[in-house]
Structures are given as structure tokens and as C-alpha cells.
């Protein structure tokens, strides 16, 4: 059996808000949670609200975001002779 198949939610996870089809939000191996009886995370509102709160937090800036901000800032800086930066357009 594939190791990826163990990490996917199973049929009993259907309808749970923590089920993301390819993986479970809380548990790395949902199959093991159900083998002991009922999954602790199944339809658990506390775990779901905690997941939504974590997801809603502002994410750290990626290098792409930093580059875009720097480029936008550089477009507004004027040259020493007083002319504005054309913003990359050389017509």
C-alpha cells in the first residue's frame, strides 16, 4: 500500500470540516484515528475554529512580496535631476 494513502482522510471523515479531501487539517494519519474507535477531531468545533483562526492570521511576507513592494517604492522615487522614474517604461 502507498504511504500517501494512509495520510488521506477515509470515508468516515466525510462531512467533517477538517477534511480537506487530500489531507486532514489536524491529523497526519486519519486512518489511525478511526482505528481506535471514533476520531477525536470528527465534527469538533473547537479544532475547526482554531484552524480558522490560525489561517486568518497574517502570513509572513515572502521574498516575492518584498520584491514587489520595493519595485513599487522605487517607481515613486525621483532622480537627482528632479525627473520622476518612468517605472520601467522606455518609450
PDB file of C-alpha atoms in Angstrom:
ATOM      1  CA  UNK A   1       0.000   0.000   0.000  1.00  0.00           C
ATOM      2  CA  UNK A   2       1.213   3.536  -0.711  1.00  0.00           C
ATOM      3  CA  UNK A   3       2.314   5.658   2.217  1.00  0.00           C
ATOM      4  CA  UNK A   4       0.299   8.571   0.775  1.00  0.00           C
ATOM      5  CA  UNK A   5      -2.897   6.533   1.051  1.00  0.00           C
ATOM      6  CA  UNK A   6      -2.525   6.357   4.843  1.00  0.00           C
ATOM      7  CA  UNK A   7      -2.342  10.122   5.136  1.00  0.00           C
ATOM      8  CA  UNK A   8      -5.588  10.774   3.240  1.00  0.00           C
ATOM      9  CA  UNK A   9      -8.908  11.046   5.068  1.00  0.00           C
ATOM     10  CA  UNK A  10     -11.122   7.971   4.838  1.00  0.00           C
ATOM     11  CA  UNK A  11     -14.836   7.585   4.117  1.00  0.00           C
ATOM     12  CA  UNK A  12     -15.767   8.118   7.760  1.00  0.00           C
ATOM     13  CA  UNK A  13     -14.278  11.627   7.565  1.00  0.00           C
ATOM     14  CA  UNK A  14     -16.959  12.694   5.085  1.00  0.00           C
ATOM     15  CA  UNK A  15     -18.776  15.815   6.215  1.00  0.00           C
ATOM     16  CA  UNK A  16     -16.118  16.851   8.734  1.00  0.00           C
ATOM     17  CA  UNK A  17     -14.984  20.483   8.298  1.00  0.00           C
ATOM     18  CA  UNK A  18     -11.392  19.408   8.997  1.00  0.00           C
ATOM     19  CA  UNK A  19     -11.422  17.148   5.926  1.00  0.00           C
ATOM     20  CA  UNK A  20      -9.614  18.824   3.015  1.00  0.00           C
ATOM     21  CA  UNK A  21     -10.089  15.850   0.647  1.00  0.00           C
ATOM     22  CA  UNK A  22      -6.331  15.243   0.205  1.00  0.00           C
ATOM     23  CA  UNK A  23      -5.430  15.596   3.873  1.00  0.00           C
ATOM     24  CA  UNK A  24      -6.806  16.247   7.320  1.00  0.00           C
ATOM     25  CA  UNK A  25      -6.151  19.614   8.922  1.00  0.00           C
ATOM     26  CA  UNK A  26      -5.288  18.189  12.347  1.00  0.00           C
ATOM     27  CA  UNK A  27      -4.076  14.614  11.983  1.00  0.00           C
ATOM     28  CA  UNK A  28      -1.323  13.415   9.706  1.00  0.00           C
ATOM     29  CA  UNK A  29      -2.748   9.868   9.581  1.00  0.00           C
ATOM     30  CA  UNK A  30      -6.554   9.982   9.939  1.00  0.00           C
ATOM     31  CA  UNK A  31      -6.845   6.227   9.360  1.00  0.00           C
ATOM     32  CA  UNK A  32      -5.088   5.618  12.689  1.00  0.00           C
ATOM     33  CA  UNK A  33      -7.541   7.923  14.495  1.00  0.00           C
ATOM     34  CA  UNK A  34     -10.513   5.879  13.316  1.00  0.00           C
ATOM     35  CA  UNK A  35      -8.857   2.531  14.104  1.00  0.00           C
ATOM     36  CA  UNK A  36      -9.185   3.309  17.823  1.00  0.00           C
ATOM     37  CA  UNK A  37     -12.921   3.975  17.527  1.00  0.00           C
ATOM     38  CA  UNK A  38     -14.137   7.463  16.796  1.00  0.00           C
ATOM     39  CA  UNK A  39     -11.773  10.212  15.616  1.00  0.00           C
ATOM     40  CA  UNK A  40     -11.201  12.949  18.223  1.00  0.00           C
ATOM     41  CA  UNK A  41     -11.352  15.617  15.548  1.00  0.00           C
ATOM     42  CA  UNK A  42     -14.512  14.466  13.773  1.00  0.00           C
ATOM     43  CA  UNK A  43     -17.011  17.357  13.783  1.00  0.00           C
ATOM     44  CA  UNK A  44     -15.018  19.045  16.580  1.00  0.00           C
ATOM     45  CA  UNK A  45     -15.922  22.747  16.505  1.00  0.00           C
ATOM     46  CA  UNK A  46     -13.042  23.800  18.760  1.00  0.00           C
ATOM     47  CA  UNK A  47     -10.437  22.301  16.445  1.00  0.00           C
ATOM     48  CA  UNK A  48     -12.165  23.813  13.430  1.00  0.00           C
ATOM     49  CA  UNK A  49     -12.306  27.339  14.918  1.00  0.00           C
ATOM     50  CA  UNK A  50      -8.660  27.044  15.984  1.00  0.00           C
ATOM     51  CA  UNK A  51      -7.732  26.099  12.410  1.00  0.00           C
ATOM     52  CA  UNK A  52      -9.672  29.069  11.018  1.00  0.00           C
ATOM     53  CA  UNK A  53      -8.016  31.464  13.489  1.00  0.00           C
ATOM     54  CA  UNK A  54      -4.539  30.218  12.579  1.00  0.00           C
ATOM     55  CA  UNK A  55      -5.331  30.510   8.892  1.00  0.00           C
ATOM     56  CA  UNK A  56      -6.686  34.041   9.280  1.00  0.00           C
ATOM     57  CA  UNK A  57      -3.507  35.338  10.908  1.00  0.00           C
ATOM     58  CA  UNK A  58      -1.399  37.482   8.676  1.00  0.00           C
ATOM     59  CA  UNK A  59       1.191  35.491   6.830  1.00  0.00           C
ATOM     60  CA  UNK A  60       4.842  36.362   6.736  1.00  0.00           C
ATOM     61  CA  UNK A  61       5.988  38.256   3.702  1.00  0.00           C
ATOM     62  CA  UNK A  62       7.559  36.106   1.052  1.00  0.00           C
ATOM     63  CA  UNK A  63      10.539  37.230  -0.986  1.00  0.00           C
ATOM     64  CA  UNK A  64       8.155  37.847  -3.882  1.00  0.00           C
ATOM     65  CA  UNK A  65       6.034  40.237  -1.773  1.00  0.00           C
ATOM     66  CA  UNK A  66       9.123  42.109  -0.607  1.00  0.00           C
ATOM     67  CA  UNK A  67      10.382  42.475  -4.204  1.00  0.00           C
ATOM     68  CA  UNK A  68       7.014  43.841  -5.357  1.00  0.00           C
ATOM     69  CA  UNK A  69       6.925  46.401  -2.543  1.00  0.00           C
ATOM     70  CA  UNK A  70      10.464  47.533  -3.297  1.00  0.00           C
ATOM     71  CA  UNK A  71       9.700  47.889  -7.007  1.00  0.00           C
ATOM     72  CA  UNK A  72       6.556  49.921  -6.293  1.00  0.00           C
ATOM     73  CA  UNK A  73       8.517  52.166  -3.928  1.00  0.00           C
ATOM     74  CA  UNK A  74      11.332  52.694  -6.418  1.00  0.00           C
ATOM     75  CA  UNK A  75       8.876  53.833  -9.077  1.00  0.00           C
ATOM     76  CA  UNK A  76       7.890  56.793  -6.899  1.00  0.00           C
ATOM     77  CA  UNK A  77      11.444  57.975  -6.111  1.00  0.00           C
ATOM     78  CA  UNK A  78      12.592  60.917  -8.217  1.00  0.00           C
ATOM     79  CA  UNK A  79      16.031  61.150  -9.790  1.00  0.00           C
ATOM     80  CA  UNK A  80      18.665  63.628  -8.642  1.00  0.00           C
ATOM     81  CA  UNK A  81      17.792  65.962 -11.508  1.00  0.00           C
ATOM     82  CA  UNK A  82      14.158  66.101 -10.350  1.00  0.00           C
ATOM     83  CA  UNK A  83      12.548  63.924 -13.020  1.00  0.00           C
ATOM     84  CA  UNK A  84      10.344  61.042 -11.954  1.00  0.00           C
ATOM     85  CA  UNK A  85      11.349  57.465 -12.522  1.00  0.00           C
ATOM     86  CA  UNK A  86       9.493  56.237 -15.618  1.00  0.00           C
ATOM     87  CA  UNK A  87       8.689  52.935 -13.886  1.00  0.00           C
ATOM     88  CA  UNK A  88      10.403  50.702 -16.382  1.00  0.00           C
ATOM     89  CA  UNK A  89       8.705  52.154 -19.489  1.00  0.00           C
ATOM     90  CA  UNK A  90      11.221  53.382 -22.028  1.00  0.00           C
ATOM     91  CA  UNK A  91       9.101  54.808 -24.853  1.00  0.00           C
TER      92      UNK A  91
END
